[in-house]
mmCIF file of C-alpha atoms in Angstrom:
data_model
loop_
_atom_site.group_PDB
_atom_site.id
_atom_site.type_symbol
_atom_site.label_atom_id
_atom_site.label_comp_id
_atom_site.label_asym_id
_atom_site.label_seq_id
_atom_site.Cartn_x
_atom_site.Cartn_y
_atom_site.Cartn_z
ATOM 1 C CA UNK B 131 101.148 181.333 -53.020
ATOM 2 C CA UNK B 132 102.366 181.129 -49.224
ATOM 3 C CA UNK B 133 105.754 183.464 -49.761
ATOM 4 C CA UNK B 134 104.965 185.107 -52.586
ATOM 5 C CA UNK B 135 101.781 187.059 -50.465
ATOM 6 C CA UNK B 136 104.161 189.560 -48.967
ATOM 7 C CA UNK B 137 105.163 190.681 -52.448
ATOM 8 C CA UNK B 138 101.560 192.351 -52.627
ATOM 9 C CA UNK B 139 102.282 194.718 -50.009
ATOM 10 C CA UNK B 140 105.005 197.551 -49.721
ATOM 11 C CA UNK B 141 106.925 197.947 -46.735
ATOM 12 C CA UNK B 142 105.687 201.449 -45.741
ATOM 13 C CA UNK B 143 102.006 201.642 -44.310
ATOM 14 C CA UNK B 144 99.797 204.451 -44.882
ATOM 15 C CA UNK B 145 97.296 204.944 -42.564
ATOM 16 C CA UNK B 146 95.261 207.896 -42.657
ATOM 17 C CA UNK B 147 94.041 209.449 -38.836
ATOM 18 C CA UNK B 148 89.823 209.121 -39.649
ATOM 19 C CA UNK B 149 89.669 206.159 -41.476
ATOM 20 C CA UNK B 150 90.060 204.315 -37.787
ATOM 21 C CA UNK B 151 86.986 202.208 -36.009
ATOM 22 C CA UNK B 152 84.907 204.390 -33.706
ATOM 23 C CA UNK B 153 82.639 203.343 -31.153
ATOM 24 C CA UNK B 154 80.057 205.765 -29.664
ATOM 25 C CA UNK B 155 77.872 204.992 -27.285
ATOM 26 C CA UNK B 156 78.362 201.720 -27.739
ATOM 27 C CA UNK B 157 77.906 201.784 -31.756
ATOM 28 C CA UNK B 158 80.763 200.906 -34.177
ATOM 29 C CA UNK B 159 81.099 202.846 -37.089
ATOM 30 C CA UNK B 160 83.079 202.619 -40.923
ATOM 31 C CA UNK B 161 83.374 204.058 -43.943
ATOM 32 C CA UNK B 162 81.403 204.935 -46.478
ATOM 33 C CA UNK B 163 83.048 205.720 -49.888
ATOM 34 C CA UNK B 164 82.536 208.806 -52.494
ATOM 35 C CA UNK B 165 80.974 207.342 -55.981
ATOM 36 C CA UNK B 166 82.042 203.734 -55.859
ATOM 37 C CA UNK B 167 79.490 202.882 -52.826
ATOM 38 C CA UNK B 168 76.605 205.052 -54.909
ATOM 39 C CA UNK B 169 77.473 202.478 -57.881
ATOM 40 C CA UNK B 170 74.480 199.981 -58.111
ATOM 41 C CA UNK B 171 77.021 197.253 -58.100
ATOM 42 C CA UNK B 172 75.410 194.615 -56.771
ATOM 43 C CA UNK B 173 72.090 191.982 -57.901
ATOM 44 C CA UNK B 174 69.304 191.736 -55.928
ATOM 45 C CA UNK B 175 66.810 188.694 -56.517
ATOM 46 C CA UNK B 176 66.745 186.156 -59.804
ATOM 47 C CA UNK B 177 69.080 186.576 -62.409
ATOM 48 C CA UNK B 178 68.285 185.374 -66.016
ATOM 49 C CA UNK B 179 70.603 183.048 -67.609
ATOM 50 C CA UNK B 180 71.095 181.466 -70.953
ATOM 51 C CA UNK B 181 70.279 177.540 -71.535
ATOM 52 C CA UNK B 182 74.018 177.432 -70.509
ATOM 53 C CA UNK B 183 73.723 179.295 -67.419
ATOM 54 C CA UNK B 184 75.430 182.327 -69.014
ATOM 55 C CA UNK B 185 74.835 185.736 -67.882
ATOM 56 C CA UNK B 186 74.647 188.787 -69.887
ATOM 57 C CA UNK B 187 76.180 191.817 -68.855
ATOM 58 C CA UNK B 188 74.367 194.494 -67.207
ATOM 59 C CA UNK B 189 74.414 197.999 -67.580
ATOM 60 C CA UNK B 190 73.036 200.698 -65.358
ATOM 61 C CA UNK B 191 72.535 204.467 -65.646
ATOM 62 C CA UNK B 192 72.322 206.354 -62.507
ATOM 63 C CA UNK B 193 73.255 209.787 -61.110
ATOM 64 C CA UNK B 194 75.664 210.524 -58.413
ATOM 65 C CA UNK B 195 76.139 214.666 -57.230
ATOM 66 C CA UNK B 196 74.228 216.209 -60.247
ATOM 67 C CA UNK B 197 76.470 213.773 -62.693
ATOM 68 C CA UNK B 198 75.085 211.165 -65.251
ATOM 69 C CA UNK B 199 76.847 208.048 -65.236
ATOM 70 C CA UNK B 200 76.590 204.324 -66.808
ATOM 71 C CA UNK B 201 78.209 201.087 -65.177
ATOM 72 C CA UNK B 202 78.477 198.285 -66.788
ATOM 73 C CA UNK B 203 78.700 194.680 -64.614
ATOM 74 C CA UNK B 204 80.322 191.994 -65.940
ATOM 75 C CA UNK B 205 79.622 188.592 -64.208
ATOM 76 C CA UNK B 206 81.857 186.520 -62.100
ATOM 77 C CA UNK B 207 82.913 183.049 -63.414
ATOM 78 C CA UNK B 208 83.614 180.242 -60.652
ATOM 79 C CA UNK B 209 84.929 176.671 -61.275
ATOM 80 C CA UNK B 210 83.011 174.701 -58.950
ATOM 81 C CA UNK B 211 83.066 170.581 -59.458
ATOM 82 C CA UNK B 212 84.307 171.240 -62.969
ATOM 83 C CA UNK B 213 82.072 173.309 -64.166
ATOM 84 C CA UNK B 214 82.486 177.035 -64.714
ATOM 85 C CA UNK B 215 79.465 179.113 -63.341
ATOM 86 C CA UNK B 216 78.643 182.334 -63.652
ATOM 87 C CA UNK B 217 77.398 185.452 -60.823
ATOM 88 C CA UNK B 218 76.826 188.799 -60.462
ATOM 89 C CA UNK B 219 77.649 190.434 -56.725
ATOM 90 C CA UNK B 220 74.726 190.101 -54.595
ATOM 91 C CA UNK B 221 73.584 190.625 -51.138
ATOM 92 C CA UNK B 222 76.303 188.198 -49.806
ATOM 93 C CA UNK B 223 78.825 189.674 -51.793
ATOM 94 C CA UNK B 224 77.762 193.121 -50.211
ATOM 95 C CA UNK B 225 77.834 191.923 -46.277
ATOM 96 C CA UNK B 226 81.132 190.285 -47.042
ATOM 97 C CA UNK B 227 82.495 193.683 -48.470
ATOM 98 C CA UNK B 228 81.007 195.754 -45.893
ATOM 99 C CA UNK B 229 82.716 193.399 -43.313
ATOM 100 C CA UNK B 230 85.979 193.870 -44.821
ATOM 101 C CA UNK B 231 86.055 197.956 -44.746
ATOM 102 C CA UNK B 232 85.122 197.364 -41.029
ATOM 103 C CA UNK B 233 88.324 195.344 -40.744
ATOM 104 C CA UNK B 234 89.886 197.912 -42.733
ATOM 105 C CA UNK B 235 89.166 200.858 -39.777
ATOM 106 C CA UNK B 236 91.024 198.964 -37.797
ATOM 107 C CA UNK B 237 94.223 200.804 -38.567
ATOM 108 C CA UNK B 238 95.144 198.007 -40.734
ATOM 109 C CA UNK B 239 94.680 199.497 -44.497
ATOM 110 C CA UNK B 240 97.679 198.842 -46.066
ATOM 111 C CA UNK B 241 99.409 200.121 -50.034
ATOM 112 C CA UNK B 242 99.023 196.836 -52.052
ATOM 113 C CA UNK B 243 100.117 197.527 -55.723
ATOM 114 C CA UNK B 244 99.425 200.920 -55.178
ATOM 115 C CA UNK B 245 96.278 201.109 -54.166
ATOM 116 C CA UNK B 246 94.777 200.150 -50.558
ATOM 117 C CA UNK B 247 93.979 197.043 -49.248
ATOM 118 C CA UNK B 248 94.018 194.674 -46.777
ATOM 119 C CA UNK B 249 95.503 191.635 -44.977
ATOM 120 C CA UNK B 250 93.451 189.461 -42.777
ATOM 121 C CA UNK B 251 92.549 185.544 -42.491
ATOM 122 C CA UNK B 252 89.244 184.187 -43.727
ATOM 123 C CA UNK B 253 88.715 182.915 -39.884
ATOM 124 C CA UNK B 254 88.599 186.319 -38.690
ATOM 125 C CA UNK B 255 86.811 187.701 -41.216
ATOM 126 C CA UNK B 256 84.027 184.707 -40.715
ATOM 127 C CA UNK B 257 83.995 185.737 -36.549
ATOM 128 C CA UNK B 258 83.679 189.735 -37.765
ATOM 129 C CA UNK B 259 80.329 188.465 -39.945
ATOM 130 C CA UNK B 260 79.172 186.180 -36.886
ATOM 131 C CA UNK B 261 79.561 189.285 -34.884
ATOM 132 C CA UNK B 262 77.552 191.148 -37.074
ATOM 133 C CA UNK B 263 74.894 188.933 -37.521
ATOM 134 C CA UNK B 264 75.677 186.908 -40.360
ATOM 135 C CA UNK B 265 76.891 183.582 -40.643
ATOM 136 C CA UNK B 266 78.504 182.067 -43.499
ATOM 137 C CA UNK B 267 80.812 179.422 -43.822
ATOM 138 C CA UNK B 268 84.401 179.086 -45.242
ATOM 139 C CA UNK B 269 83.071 178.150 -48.741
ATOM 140 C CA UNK B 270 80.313 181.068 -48.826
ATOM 141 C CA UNK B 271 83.390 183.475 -48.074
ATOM 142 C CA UNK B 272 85.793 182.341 -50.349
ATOM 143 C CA UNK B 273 83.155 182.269 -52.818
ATOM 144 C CA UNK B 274 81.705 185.787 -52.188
ATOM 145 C CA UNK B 275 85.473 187.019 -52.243
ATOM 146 C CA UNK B 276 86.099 185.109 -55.761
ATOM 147 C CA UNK B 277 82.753 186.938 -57.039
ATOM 148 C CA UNK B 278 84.165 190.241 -56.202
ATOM 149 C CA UNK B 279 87.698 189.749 -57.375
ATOM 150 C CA UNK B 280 86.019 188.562 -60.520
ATOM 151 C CA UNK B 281 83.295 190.919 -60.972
ATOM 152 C CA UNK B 282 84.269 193.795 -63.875
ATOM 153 C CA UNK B 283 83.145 197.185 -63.871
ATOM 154 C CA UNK B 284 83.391 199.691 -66.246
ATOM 155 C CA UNK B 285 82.038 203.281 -65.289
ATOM 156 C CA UNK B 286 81.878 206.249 -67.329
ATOM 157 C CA UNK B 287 80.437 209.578 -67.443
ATOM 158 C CA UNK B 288 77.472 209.884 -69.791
ATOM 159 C CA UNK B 289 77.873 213.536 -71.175
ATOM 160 C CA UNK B 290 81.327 212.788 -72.807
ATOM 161 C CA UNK B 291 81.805 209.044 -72.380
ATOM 162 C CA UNK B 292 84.691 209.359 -70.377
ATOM 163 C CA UNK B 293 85.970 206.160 -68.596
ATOM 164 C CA UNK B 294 86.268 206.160 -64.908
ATOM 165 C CA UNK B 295 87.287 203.224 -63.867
ATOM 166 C CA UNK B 296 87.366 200.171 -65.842
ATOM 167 C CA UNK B 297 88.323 197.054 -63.223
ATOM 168 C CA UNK B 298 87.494 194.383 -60.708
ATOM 169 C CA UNK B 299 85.850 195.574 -58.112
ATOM 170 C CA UNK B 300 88.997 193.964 -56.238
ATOM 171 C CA UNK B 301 91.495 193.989 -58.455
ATOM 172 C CA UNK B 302 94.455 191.686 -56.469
ATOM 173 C CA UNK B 303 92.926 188.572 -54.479
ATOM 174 C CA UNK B 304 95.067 186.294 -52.732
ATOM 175 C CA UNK B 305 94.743 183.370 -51.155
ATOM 176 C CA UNK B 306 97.853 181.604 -49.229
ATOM 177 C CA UNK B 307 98.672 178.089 -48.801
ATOM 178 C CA UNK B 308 100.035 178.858 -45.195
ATOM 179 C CA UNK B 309 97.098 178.834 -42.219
ATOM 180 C CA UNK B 310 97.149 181.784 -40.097
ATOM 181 C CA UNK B 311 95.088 183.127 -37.175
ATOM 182 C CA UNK B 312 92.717 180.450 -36.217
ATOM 183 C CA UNK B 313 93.649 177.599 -38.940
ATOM 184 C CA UNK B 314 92.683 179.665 -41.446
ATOM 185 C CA UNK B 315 94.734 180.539 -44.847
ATOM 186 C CA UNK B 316 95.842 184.001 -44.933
ATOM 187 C CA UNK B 317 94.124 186.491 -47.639
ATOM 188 C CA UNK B 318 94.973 189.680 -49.547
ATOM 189 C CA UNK B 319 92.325 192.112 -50.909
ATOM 190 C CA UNK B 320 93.130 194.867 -52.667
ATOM 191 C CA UNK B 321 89.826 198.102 -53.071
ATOM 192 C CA UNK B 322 89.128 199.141 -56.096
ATOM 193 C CA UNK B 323 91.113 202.198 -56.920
ATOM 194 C CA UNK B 324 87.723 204.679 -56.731
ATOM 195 C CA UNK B 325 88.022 203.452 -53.069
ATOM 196 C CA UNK B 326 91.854 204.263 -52.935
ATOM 197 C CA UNK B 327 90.790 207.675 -54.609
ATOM 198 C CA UNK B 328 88.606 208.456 -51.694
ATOM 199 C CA UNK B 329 90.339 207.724 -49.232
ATOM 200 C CA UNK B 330 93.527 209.777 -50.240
ATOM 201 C CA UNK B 331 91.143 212.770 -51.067
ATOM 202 C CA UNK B 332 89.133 212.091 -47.764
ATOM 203 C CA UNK B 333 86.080 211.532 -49.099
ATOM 204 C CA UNK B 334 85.177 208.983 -47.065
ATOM 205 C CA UNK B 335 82.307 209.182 -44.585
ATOM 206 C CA UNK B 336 81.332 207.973 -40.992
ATOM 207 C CA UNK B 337 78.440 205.126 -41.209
ATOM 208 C CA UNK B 338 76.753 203.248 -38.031
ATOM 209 C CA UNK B 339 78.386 199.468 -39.517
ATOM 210 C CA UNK B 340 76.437 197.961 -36.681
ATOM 211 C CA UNK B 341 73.024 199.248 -37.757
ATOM 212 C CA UNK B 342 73.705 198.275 -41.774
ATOM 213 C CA UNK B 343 74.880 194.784 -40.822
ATOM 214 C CA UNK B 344 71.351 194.435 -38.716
ATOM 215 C CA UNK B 345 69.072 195.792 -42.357
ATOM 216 C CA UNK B 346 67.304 192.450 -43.729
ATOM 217 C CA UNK B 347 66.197 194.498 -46.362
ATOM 218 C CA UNK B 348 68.047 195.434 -49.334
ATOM 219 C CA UNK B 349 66.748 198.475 -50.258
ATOM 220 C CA UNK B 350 66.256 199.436 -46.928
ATOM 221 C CA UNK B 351 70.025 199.135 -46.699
ATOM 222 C CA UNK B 352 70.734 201.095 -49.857
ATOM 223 C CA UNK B 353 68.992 203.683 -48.601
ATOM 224 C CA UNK B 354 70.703 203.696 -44.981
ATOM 225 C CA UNK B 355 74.352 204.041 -46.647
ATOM 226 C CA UNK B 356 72.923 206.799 -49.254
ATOM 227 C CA UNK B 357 71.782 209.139 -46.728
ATOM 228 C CA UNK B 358 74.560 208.162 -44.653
ATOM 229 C CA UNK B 359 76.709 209.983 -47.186
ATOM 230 C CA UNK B 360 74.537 212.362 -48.730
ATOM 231 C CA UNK B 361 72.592 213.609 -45.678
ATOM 232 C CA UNK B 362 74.134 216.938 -44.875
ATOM 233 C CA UNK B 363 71.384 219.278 -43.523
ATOM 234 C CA UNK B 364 71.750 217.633 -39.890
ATOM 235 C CA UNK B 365 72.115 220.768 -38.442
ATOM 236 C CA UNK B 366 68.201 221.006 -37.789
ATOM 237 C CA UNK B 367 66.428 218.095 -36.529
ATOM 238 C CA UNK B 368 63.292 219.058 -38.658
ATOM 239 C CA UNK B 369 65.492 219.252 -41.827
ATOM 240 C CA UNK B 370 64.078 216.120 -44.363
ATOM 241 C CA UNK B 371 65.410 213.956 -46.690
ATOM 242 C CA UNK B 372 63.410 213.987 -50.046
ATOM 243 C CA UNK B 373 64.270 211.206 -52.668
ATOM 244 C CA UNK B 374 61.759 210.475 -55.418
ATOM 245 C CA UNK B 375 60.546 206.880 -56.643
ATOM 246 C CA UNK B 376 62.209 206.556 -59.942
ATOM 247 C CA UNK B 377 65.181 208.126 -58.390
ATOM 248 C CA UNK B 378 65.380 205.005 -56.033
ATOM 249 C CA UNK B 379 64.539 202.839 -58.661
ATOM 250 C CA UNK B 380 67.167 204.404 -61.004
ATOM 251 C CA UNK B 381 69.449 204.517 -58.690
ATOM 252 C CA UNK B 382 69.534 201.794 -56.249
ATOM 253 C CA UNK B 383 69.833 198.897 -59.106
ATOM 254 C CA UNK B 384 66.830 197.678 -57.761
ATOM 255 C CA UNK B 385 64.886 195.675 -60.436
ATOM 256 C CA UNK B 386 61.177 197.490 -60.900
ATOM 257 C CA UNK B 387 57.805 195.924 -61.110
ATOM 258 C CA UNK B 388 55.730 196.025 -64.115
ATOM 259 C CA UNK B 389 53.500 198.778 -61.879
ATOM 260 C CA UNK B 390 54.782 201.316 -60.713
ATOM 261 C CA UNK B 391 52.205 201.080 -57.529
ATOM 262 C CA UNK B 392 54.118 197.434 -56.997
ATOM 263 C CA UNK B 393 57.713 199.297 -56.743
ATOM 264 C CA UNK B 394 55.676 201.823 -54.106
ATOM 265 C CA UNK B 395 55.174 199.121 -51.673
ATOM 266 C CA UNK B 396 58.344 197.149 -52.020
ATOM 267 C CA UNK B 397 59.898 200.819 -51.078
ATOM 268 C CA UNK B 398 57.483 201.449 -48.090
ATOM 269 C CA UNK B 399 58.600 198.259 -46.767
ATOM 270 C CA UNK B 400 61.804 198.962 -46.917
ATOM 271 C CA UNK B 401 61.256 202.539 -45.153
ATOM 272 C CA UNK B 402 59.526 200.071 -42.655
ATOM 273 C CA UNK B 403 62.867 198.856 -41.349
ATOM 274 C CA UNK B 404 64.207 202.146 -41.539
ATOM 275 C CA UNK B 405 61.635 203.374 -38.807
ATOM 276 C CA UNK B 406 62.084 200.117 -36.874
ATOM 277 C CA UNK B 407 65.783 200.509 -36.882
ATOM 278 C CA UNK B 408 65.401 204.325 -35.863
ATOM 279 C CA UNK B 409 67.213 205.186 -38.763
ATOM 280 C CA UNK B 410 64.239 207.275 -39.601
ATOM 281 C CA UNK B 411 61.007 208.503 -36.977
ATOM 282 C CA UNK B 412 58.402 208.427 -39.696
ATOM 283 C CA UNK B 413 58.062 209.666 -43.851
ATOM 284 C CA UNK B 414 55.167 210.958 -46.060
ATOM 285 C CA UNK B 415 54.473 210.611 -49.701
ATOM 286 C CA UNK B 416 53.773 212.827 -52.003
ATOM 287 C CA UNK B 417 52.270 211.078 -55.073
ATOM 288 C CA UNK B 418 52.480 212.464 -58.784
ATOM 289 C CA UNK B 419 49.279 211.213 -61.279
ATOM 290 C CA UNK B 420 48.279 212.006 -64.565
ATOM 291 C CA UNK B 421 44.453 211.495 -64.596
ATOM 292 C CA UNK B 422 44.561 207.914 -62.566
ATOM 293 C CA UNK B 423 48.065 206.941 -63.325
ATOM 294 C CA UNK B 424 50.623 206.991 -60.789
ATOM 295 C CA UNK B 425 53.917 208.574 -62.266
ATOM 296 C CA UNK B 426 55.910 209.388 -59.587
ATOM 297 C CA UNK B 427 56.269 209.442 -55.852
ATOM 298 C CA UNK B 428 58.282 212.318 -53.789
ATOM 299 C CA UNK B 429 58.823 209.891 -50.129
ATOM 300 C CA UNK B 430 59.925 213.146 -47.410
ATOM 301 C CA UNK B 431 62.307 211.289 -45.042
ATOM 302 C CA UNK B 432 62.458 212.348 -41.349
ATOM 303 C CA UNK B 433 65.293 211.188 -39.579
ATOM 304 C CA UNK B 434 65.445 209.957 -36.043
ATOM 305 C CA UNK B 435 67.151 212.179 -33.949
ATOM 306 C CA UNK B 436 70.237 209.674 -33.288
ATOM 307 C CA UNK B 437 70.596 209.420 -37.152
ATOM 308 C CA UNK B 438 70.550 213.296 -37.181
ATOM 309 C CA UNK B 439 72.810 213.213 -34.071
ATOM 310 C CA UNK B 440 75.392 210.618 -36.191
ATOM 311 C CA UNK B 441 75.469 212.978 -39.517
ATOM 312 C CA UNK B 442 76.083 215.960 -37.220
ATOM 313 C CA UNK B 443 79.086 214.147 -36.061
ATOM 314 C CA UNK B 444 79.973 213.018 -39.630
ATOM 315 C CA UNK B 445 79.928 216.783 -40.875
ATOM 316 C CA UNK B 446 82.315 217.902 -37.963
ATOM 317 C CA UNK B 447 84.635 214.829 -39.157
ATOM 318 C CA UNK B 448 84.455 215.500 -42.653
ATOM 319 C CA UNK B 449 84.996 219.510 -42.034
ATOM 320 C CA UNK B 450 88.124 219.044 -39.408
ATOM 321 C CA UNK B 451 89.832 216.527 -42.541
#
């Protein structure tokens, strides 16, 4: 669709002052986005498929700001050599996104079909993940872009069973015939419209993009852009961050081991990357038991003093808005 791309975006740009790239000392920073980044969108690990290589549906409780919600995931399907394949949004899927809000601080969010969006070539977008640390090829992207365009969420609230949002997590994908930048055919995304939401409420908040993009570690990652957003008692350094085990597991998406002593570890290693990455300067547990049984785990977070330095500077941004 080489002239009909245009048609997806209206004349008039809206660009709003603080959702701009920001470099400090040396750092770049992005966005991170009220209630659709605390969805646990995305599949870590094995999926389970049918003898067809069907997937199910997924649905997830969790709890965002006191509030009880349910998502449900509907898979991706992909056409690839003829036959139609199925995927849920997974770690690629989540680099690739993250990559394109850092685009989108650029001051180059644009109103597509209402809602916000973005123009940009799969070249650049493939240099931005080199840049970052991760390299994937024109196929991976194109692929990781179809997954999200094709990926269906529906969100409600659990006390009434209101609907929130029931779309794509990007609703509008196009792909051009024309090559731009680079040799490379011209794209437009559009966010999903909790995104939009956020952004004209300025809800948005200031993340270290450079530091997620380096996380191996999944969880580890989750964790990064949750108290990224939720970490608001910066003002003193000594000032924790408590978050229980089945919180995390609740939470995060992440898939939990038949013991819970298994889903301990796989959490401590992920707070193992958080140290290394000075996100955090050390944490303690605080374990809950019943007799021998382990039922819970309180993990006290203390962050680094450049994380505590970065939400400092997040509140001031968020309170000046």
């Amino acid at each position: 669709m080489s002239s009909s791309i245009s048609e997806y975006i209206e004349p008039k740009q809206l660009v709003f002052d603080f959702f701009i790239e920001q470099e400090v000392d040396g750092q770049k920073y992005s966005q991170s986005i009220e209630l659709y980044d605390a969805i646990p969108k995305y599949v870590w690990g094995k999926v389970i498929r049918d003898e067809k290589g069907f997937l199910s549906s997924i649905c997830r409780p969790f709890i965002h700001r006191g509030t009880t919600y349910e998502v449900q995931i509907r898979p991706a399907s992909i056409v690839k050599d003829g036959v139609e394949k199925y995927y849920f949004p997974g770690v690629r899927e989540e680099i690739v996104e993250d990559a394109l809000r850092k685009l989108a601080t650029e001051r180059r969010i644009k109103r597509i079909n209402k809602r916000f969006g973005l123009e940009f070539s799969v070249y650049e977008l493939r240099k931005e993940l080199e840049k970052a640390g991760h390299s994937y090829n024109h196929t991976q992207i194109t692929d990781a872009l179809k997954i999200c365009s094709r990926t269906g969420l529906t969100l409600s609230r659990t006390k009434d069973n209101k609907v929130m949002v029931d779309q794509n997590m990007f609703p509008t994908l196009a792909l051009a015939e024309g090559r731009g930048r680079g040799g490379s055919a011209l794209v437009v995304v559009e966010f999903n419209s909790l995104v939009t939401r956020s952004i004209e409420q300025k809800t948005f908040r200031q993340i270290n993009y450079e530091r997620s993009m380096k996380i191996t570690n999944s969880l580890a990652r989750w964790l990064h852009k949750r108290m990224s957003h939720n970490y608001r008692q910066a003002e003193a350094f000594h000032n924790s961050y408590d978050i229980t085990l089945t919180t995390i597991i609740r939470d995060s998406g992440m898939t939990p081991y038949k013991r819970l002593g298994d889903s301990r570890k796989y959490v401590q290693r992920g707070l193992e990357e958080l140290k290394r990455l000075h996100v955090i300067y050390l944490y303690e547990e605080k374990p809950k038991k019943k007799g021998r049984k382990l039922e819970n785990v309180t993990f006290i977070l203390k962050p680094s003093l450049k994380f505590t330095d970065e939400m400092k500077r997040a509140n001031a941004i968020m309170k000046s808005t």
